[in-house]
Short mmCIF file of C-alpha atoms and ligand atoms in Angstrom, two decimals:
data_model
loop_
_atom_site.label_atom_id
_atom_site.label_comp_id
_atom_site.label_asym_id
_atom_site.label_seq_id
_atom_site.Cartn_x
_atom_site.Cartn_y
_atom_site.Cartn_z
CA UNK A 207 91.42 -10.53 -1.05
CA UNK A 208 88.02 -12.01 -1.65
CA UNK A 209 85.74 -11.54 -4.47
CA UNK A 210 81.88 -11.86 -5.16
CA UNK A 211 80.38 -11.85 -8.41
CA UNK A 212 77.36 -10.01 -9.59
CA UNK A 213 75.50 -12.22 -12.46
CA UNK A 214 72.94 -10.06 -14.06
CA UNK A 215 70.95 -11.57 -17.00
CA UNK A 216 68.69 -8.85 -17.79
CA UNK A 217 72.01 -6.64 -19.40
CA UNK A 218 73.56 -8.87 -21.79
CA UNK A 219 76.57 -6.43 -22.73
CA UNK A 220 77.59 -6.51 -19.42
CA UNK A 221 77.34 -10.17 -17.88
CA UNK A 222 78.49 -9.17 -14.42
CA UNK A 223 81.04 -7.91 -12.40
CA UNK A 224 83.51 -8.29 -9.73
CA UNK A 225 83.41 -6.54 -6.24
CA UNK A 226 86.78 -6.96 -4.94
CA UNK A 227 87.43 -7.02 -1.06
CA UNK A 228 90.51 -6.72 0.33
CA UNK A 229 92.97 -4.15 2.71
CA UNK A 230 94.90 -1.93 0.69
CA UNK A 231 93.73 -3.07 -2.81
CA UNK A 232 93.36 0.88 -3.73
CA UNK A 233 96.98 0.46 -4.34
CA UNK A 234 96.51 -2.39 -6.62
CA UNK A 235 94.75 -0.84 -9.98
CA UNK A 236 95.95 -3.53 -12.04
CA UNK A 237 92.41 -5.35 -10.66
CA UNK A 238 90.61 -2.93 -12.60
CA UNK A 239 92.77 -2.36 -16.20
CA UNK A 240 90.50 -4.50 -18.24
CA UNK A 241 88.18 -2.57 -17.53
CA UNK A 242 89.66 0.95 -18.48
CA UNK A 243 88.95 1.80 -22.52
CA UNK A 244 91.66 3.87 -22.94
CA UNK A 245 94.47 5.78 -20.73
CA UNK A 246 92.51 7.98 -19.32
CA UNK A 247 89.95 7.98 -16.71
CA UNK A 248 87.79 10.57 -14.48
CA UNK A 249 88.11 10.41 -10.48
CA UNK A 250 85.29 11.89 -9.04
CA UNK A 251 85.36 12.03 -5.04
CA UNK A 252 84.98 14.68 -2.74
CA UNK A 253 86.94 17.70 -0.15
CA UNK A 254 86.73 15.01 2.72
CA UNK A 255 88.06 11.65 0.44
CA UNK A 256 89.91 13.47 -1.95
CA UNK A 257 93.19 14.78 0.32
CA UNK A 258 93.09 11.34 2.20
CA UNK A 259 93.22 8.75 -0.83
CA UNK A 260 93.51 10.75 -4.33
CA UNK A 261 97.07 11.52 -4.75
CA UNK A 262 98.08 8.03 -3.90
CA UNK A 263 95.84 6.42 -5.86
CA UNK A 264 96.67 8.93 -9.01
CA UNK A 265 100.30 8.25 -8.69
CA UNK A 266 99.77 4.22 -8.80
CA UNK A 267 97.53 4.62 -11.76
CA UNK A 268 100.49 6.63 -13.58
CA UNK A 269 102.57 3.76 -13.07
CA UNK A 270 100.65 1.88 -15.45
CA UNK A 271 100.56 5.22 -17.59
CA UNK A 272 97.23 5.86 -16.91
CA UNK A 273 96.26 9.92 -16.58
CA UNK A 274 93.61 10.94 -14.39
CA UNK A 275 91.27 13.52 -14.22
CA UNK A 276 90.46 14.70 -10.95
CA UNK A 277 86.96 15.53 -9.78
CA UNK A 278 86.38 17.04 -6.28
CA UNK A 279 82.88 18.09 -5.03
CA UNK A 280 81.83 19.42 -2.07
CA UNK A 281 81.43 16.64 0.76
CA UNK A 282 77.48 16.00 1.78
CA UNK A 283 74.23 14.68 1.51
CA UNK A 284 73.01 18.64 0.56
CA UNK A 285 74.86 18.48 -2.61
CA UNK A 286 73.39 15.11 -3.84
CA UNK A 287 71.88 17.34 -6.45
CA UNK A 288 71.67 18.89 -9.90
CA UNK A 289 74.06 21.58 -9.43
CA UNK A 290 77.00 19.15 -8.35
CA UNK A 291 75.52 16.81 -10.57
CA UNK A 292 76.96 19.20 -13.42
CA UNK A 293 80.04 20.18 -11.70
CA UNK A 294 80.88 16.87 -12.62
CA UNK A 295 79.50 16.87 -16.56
CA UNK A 296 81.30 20.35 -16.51
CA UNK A 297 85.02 18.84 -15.72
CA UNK A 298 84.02 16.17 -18.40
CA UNK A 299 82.83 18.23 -21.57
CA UNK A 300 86.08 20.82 -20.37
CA UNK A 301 88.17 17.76 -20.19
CA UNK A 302 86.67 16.40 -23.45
CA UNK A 303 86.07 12.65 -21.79
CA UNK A 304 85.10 10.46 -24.12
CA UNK A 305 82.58 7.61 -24.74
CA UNK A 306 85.05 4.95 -23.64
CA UNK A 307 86.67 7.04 -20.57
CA UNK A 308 85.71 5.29 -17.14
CA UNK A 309 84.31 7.41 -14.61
CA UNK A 310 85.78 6.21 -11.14
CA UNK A 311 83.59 6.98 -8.12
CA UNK A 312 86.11 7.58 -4.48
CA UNK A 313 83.98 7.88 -1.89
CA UNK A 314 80.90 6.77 0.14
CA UNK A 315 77.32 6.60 -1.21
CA UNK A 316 76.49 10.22 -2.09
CA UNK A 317 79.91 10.17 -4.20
CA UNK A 318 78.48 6.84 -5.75
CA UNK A 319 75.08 8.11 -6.48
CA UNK A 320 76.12 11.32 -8.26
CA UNK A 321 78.87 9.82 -10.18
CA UNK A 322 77.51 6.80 -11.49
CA UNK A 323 74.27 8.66 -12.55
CA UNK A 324 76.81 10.96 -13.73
CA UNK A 325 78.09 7.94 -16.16
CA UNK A 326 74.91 6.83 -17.03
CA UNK A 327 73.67 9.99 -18.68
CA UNK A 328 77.49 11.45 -19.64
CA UNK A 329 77.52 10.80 -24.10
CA UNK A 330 74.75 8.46 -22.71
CA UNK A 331 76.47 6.49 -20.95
CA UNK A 332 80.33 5.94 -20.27
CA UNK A 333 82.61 3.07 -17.99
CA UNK A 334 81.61 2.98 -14.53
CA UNK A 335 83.96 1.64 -11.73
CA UNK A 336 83.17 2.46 -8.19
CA UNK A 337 85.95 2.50 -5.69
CA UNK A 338 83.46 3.00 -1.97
CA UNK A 339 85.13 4.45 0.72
CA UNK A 340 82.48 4.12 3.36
CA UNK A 341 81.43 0.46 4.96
CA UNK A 342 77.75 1.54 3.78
CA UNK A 343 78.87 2.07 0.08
CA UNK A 344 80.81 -1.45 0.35
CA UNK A 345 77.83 -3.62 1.90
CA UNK A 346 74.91 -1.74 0.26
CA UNK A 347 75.28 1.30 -2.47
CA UNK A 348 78.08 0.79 -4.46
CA UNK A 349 76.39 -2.38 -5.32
CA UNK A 350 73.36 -3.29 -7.45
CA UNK A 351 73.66 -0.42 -9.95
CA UNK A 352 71.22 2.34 -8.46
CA UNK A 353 72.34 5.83 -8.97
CA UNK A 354 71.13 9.24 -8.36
CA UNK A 355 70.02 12.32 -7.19
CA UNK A 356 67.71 14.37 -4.69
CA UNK A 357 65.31 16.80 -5.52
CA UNK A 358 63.92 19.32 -3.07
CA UNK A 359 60.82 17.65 -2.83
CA UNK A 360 62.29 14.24 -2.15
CA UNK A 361 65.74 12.15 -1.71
CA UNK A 362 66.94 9.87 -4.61
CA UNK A 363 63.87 10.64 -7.44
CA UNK A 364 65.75 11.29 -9.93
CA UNK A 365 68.07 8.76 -11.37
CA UNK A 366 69.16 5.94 -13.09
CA UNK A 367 69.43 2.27 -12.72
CA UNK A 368 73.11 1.44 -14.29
CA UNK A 369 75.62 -0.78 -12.96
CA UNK A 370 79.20 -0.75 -12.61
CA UNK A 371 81.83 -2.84 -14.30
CA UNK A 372 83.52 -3.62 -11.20
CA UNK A 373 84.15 -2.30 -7.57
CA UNK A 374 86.79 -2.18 -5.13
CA UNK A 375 85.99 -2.33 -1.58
CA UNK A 376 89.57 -1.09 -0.14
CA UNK A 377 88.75 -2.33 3.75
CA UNK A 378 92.09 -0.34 4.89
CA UNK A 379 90.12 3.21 3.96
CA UNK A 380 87.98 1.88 6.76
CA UNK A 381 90.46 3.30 9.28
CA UNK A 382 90.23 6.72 8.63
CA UNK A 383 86.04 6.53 8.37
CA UNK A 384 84.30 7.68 11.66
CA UNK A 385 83.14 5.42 14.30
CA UNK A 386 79.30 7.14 14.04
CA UNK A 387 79.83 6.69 10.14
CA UNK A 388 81.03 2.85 10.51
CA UNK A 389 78.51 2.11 12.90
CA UNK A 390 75.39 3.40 10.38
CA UNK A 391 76.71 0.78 7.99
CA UNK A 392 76.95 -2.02 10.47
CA UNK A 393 72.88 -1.11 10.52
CA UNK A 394 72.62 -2.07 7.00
CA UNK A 395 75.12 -5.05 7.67
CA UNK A 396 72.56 -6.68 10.26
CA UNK A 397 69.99 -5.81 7.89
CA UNK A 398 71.20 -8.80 5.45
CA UNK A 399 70.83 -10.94 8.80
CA UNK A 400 67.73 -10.22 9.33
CA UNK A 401 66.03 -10.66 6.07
CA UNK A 402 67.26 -13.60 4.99
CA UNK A 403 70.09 -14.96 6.92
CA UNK A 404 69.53 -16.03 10.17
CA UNK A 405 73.24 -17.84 10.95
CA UNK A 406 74.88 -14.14 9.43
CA UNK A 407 72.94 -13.14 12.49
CA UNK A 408 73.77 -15.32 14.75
CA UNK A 409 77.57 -14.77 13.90
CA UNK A 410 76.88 -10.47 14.09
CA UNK A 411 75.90 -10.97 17.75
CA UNK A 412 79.34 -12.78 18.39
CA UNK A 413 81.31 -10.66 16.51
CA UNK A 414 79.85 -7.23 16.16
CA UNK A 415 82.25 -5.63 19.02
CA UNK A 416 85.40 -7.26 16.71
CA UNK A 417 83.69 -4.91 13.83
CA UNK A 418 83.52 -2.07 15.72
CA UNK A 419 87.04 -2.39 16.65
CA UNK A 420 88.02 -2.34 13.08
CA UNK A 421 89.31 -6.01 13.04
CA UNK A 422 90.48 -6.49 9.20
CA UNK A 423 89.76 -10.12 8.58
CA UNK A 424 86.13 -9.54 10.41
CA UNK A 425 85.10 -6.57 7.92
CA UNK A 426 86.35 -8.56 5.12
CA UNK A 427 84.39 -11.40 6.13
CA UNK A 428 81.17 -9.59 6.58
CA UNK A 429 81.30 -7.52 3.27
CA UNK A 430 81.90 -9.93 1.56
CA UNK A 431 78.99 -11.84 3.01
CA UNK A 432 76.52 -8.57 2.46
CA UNK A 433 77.79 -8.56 -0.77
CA UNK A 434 76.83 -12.05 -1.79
CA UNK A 435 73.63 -10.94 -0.80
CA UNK A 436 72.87 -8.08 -2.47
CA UNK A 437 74.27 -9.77 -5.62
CA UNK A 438 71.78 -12.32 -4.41
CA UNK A 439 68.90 -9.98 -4.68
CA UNK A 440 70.05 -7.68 -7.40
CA UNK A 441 70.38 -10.89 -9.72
CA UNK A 442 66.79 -12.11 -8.75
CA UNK A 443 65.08 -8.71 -8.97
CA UNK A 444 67.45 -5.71 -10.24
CA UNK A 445 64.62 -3.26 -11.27
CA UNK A 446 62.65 -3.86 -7.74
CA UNK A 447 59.66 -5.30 -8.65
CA UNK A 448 59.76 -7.94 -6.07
CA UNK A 449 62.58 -9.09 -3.70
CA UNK A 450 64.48 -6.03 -3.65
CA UNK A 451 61.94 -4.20 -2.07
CA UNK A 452 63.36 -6.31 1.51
CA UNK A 453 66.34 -4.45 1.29
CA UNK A 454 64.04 -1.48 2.59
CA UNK A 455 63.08 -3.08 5.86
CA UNK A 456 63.42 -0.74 8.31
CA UNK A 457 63.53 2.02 5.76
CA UNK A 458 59.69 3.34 5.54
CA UNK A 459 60.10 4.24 8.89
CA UNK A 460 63.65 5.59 8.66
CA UNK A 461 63.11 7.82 6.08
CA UNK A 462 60.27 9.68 8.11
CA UNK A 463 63.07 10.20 10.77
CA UNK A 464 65.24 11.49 8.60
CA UNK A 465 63.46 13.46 7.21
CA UNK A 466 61.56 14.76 10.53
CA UNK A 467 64.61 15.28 12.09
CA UNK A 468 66.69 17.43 9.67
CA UNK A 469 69.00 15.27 6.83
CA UNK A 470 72.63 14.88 9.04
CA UNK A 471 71.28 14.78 12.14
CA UNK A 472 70.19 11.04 12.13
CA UNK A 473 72.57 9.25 10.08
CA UNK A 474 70.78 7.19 7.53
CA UNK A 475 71.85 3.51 9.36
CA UNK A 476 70.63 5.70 12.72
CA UNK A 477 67.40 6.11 11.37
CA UNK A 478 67.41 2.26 10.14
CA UNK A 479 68.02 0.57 13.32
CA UNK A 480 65.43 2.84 15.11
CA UNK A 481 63.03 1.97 11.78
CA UNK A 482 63.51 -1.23 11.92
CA UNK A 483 63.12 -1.38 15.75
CA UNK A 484 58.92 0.08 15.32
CA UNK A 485 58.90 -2.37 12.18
CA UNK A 486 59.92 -5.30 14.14
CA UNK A 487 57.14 -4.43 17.12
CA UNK A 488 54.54 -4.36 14.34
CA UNK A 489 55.71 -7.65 13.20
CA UNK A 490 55.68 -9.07 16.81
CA UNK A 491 51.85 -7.54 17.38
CA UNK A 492 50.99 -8.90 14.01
CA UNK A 493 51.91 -12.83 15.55
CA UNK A 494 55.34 -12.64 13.80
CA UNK A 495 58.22 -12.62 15.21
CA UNK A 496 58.31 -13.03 19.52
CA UNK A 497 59.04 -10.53 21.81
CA UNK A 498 62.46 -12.90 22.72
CA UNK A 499 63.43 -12.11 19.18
CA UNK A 500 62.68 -8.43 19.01
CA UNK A 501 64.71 -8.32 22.34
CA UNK A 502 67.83 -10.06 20.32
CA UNK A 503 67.39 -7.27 17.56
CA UNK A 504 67.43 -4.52 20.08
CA UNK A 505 70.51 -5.88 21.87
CA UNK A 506 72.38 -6.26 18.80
CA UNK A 507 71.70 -2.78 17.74
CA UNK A 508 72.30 -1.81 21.34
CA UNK A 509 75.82 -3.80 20.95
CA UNK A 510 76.80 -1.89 17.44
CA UNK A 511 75.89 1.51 19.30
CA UNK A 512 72.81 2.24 17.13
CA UNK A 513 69.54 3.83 18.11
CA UNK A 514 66.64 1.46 18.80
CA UNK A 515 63.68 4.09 20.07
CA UNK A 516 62.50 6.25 16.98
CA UNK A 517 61.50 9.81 18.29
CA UNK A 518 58.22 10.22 19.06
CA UNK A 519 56.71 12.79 16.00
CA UNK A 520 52.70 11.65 16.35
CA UNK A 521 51.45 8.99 14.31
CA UNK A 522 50.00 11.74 12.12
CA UNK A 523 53.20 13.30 11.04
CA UNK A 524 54.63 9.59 10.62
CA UNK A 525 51.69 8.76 8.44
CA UNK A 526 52.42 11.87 6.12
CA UNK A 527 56.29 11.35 5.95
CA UNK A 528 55.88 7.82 4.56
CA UNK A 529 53.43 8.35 2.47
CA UNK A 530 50.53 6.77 3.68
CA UNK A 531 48.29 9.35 5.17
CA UNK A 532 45.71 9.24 2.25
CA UNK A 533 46.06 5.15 2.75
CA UNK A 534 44.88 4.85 6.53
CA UNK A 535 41.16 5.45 5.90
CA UNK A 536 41.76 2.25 3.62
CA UNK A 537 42.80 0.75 7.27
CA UNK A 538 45.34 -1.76 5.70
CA UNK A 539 48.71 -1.03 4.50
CA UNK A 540 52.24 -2.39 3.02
CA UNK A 541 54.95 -3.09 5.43
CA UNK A 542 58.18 -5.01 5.31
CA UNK A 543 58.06 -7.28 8.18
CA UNK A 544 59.85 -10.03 10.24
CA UNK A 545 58.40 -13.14 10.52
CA UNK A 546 61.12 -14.31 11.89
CA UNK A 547 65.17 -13.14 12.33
CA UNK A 548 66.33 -14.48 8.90
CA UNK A 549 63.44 -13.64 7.19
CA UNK A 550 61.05 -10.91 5.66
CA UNK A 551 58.18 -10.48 3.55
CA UNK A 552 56.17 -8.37 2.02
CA UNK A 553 52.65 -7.72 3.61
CA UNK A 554 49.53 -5.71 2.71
CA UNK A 555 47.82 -6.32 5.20
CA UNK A 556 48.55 -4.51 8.38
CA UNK A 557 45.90 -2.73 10.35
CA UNK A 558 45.77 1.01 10.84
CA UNK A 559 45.16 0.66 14.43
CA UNK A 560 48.74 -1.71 15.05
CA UNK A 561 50.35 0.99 13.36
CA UNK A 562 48.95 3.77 15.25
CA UNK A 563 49.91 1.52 18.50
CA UNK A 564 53.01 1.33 17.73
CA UNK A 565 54.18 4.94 16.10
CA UNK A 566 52.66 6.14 19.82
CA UNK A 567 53.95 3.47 22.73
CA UNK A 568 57.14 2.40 20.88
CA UNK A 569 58.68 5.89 20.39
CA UNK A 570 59.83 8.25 22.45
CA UNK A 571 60.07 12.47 22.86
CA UNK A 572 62.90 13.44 20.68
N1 LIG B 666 72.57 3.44 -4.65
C1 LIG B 666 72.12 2.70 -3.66
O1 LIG B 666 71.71 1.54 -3.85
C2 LIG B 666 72.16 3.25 -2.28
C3 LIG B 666 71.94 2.40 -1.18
C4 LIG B 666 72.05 2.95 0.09
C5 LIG B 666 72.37 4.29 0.26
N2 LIG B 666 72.55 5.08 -0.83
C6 LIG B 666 72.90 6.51 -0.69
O2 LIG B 666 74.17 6.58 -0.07
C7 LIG B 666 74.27 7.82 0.63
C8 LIG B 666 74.85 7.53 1.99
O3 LIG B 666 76.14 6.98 1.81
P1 LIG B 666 77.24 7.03 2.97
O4 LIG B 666 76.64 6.54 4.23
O5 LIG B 666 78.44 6.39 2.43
O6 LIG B 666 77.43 8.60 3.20
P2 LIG B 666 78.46 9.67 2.59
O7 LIG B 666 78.80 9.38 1.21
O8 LIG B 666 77.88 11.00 2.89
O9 LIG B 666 79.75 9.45 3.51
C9 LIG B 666 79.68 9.72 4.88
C10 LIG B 666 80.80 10.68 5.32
O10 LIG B 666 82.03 9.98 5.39
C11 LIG B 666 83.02 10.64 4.61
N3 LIG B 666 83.93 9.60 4.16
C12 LIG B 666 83.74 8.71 3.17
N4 LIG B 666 84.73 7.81 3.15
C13 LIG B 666 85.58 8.15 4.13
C14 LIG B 666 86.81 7.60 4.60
N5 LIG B 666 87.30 6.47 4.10
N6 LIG B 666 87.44 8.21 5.62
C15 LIG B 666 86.89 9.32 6.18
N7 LIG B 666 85.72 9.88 5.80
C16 LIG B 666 85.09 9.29 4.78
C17 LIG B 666 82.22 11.32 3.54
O11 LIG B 666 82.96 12.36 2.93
C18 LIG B 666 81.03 11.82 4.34
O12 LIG B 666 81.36 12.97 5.06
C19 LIG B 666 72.88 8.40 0.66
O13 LIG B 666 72.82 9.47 -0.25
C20 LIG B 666 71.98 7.27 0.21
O14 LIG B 666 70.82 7.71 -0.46
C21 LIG B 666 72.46 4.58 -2.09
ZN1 LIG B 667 69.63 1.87 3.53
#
C-alpha cells in the first residue's frame, strides 16, 4: 500500500490527509478508525456500486462494531442533482446522523460530488471520508476537496469546496470498472503528464497498454503519482485562483463536447483527450509545442483507446458552449496551453482567427 499526503495550510482544523492506495484495502477499515467520531457512520453509494462492494465492506466495519447506514442512489450523471442531493439529507435527518457521524462516499465521481457536498452542508458540516471506486475518482475527484452539484443550466455550479479527512483508493474495485470507464480516467492520468511532468509521460507511453490490462502494481504506481500531483496543486492553489486552473487543460473544449453531444454519450475523459487534442494544435500554431510533440500526444491517446478528433459542431456553436462567444469580437482569449509536454500555462492571448482555424480543420463530422 502506498500513501500520499495532502498538506493544506489554508484549513487549520484539518492539517491534511491521507489518500491510501493499495489492492483490497476496502477490507482494511482499520486505516480509517481515527477518523470515525463515533460508531456510526453513513455509506452513501449507488444501484451499480452498492450490490458489488457494500455488504462486504458493512460486514468488516461491524467487526470493529461499527453500524452503518446505508445510502443507495440511483447510478448517473442525470441525478448529480438537488433531488438526490436530498435523498441523501433525507436518510440522514430519518436516521438522526449526527454532527460527528462520517459520511463515507462508495463510488466514482458523481457519488463523490453529491456526498461530500452532502457533508459539507449536512448540521453544516459533518466527517467526510471518500472511498472512489472509479480510476477517475482515485487520480482526480476524490481528491482536492471539490464537491457538488448540476443545475439544469450548467454541470457542477452549485457546490462546495470541503475536503475529506482521508481516502481510500481500493485498486482491486478496479476489476469490476469498465474498460470505456477505465480508459476516460487514464485521460485525466496523462493529463498530470502533460502539464507538468514530462518523465510521468515518458513512462505512460511505455506502460499505458500494462494499465489497460489492469496490471496491479502499474495502477498503483500511477495513482499514486497523479495523486502527488494533485496534492501538489491543491496545496499551492486549493480555491483555484491560479495553478489549479491547469488541471482544466483540455477541459474548455471538452465540456462543449459534452455538452453538444448529449451528457453519456462522450464520456467525460472522451471528451478530454479529443479537448485536449484541438488545445494542443492551438498551442502548436501559437509556436508552442511542435507538431513531433502533438503527434506523441495523439499516439498516446491513440494507445489508451481515447478519442483524439473532436466532432466537428462549427466554430460558432463551440464559441457559445465555452463561453466565449461575446469574447471573440475582443479577438483574444484565455486558453490552457502546451508549451511543451510537461508543461502548461495560462495564456490570454490567443487570436480569434487560430481558434476559428482550428475548431474548423482539426475536427471532424460527428
Ligand atoms: N470534484 C472534483 O474535483 C471532480 C473532478 C473530476 C470529475 N468530477 C466529477 O466526477 C464525475 C465523473 O466521475 P466518474 O468518471 O467516476 O463517473 P461515475 O461516478 O458516473 O462512474 C462511472 C460509472 O462507473 C460505475 N462504477 C463506479 N465504480 C465502479 C466499479 N468499481 N465497478 C463497476 N462500475 C463502477 C458508476 O456507477 C457509473 O455507472 C462527474 O460528475 C464530474 O463532474 C469531479
Ligand atoms: Zn476532468
Amino acid at each position: 500500500m502506498q500513501t500520499v499526503t495532502v498538506n493544506l495550510v489554508s484549513t487549520p482544523a484539518q492539517r491534511g490527509y491521507p489518500i491510501h492506495i493499495g489492492a483490497n484495502i476496502l477490507a482494511q477499515p482499520e486505516l480509517i478508525l481515527d477518523y470515525l467520531g463515533q460508531k456510526r457512520v453513513a455509506i452513501v453509494t449507488n444501484t451499480t456500486v452498492g450490490p458489488l462492494y457494500l455488504d462486504k465492506f458493512r460486514a468488516d466495519l461491524s467487526v470493529h462494531g461499527i453500524v452503518s447506514v446505508p445510502i443507495v442512489l440511483p447510478d448517473g450523471e442525470e441525478y448529480k442533482n438537488w433531488e438526490t442531493l436530498n435523498l441523501i439529507f433525507d436518510a440522514l435527518l430519518t436516521h438522526r446522523c449526527e454532527r460527528n457521524t462520517p459520511v463515507i462516499a462508495l463510488g466514482g465521481g458523481v457519488v463523490g460530488d453529491l456526498a461530500g457536498f452532502a457533508a459539507a452542508t449536512y448540521l453544516r458540516g459533518v466527517p467526510f471520508i471518500q472511498v472512489p471506486t472509479t480510476l477517475l475518482a482515485q487520480v482526480d475527484s476524490s481528491v482536492g476537496g471539490k464537491t457538488g452539484i448540476n443545475h439544469p443550466l450548467g454541470k457542477n455550479m452549485i457546490g462546495a469546496f470541503y475536503q475529506p479527512q482521508a481516502v481510500m483508493a481500493d485498486t482491486s474495485t478496479l476489476d469490476t470498472l469498465p474498460d470505456r470507464e477505465l480508459r476516460a480516467g487514464i485521460a485525466e492520468v496523462i493529463k498530470y503528464g502533460l502539464i507538468r511532468d514530462p518523465a510521468f509521460f515518458d513512462w505512460l507511453e511505455s506502460h499505458v497498454d500494462a494499465l489497460l490490462e489492469r496490471d496491479n502494481s502499474m495502477l498503483i504506481e500511477a495513482i499514486e503519482r497523479s495523486c502527488q500531483h494533485k496534492a501538489e496543486v491543491v496545496e499551492a492553489d486549493e480555491r483555484e485562483s491560479g495553478m489549479r486552473a491547469l488541471l482544466n487543460l483540455g477541459h474548455t473544449f471538452g465540456h462543449a463536447i459534452e455538452n453538444a453531444m448529449g451528457y453519456g454519450n462522450w464520456l467525460h475523459g472522451e471528451a478530454v483527450a479529443a479537448g485536449t487534442m484541438l488545445a494542443a494544435e492551438v498551442s502548436r500554431r501559437m509556436g508552442m509545442i511542435d507538431e513531433g510533440e502533438v503527434e506523441r500526444i495523439r499516439n498516446l491517446y491513440v494507445k489508451a483507446g481515447l478519442p483524439v478528433i473532436a466532432p466537428n459542431l462549427g466554430p460558432e456553436k463551440y464559441l457559445r458552449l465555452m463561453g466565449l462567444d461575446k469574447k471573440v469580437q475582443g479577438g483574444k482569449m484565455r486558453f490552457i496551453l502546451l508549451e511543451n509536454i510537461g508543461r502548461a500555462a495560462v495564456h490570454a492571448d490567443v487570436p480569434a482567427a487560430i481558434l476559428t482555424e482550428v475548431l474548423t480543420e482539426c475536427t471532424a463530422d460527428a
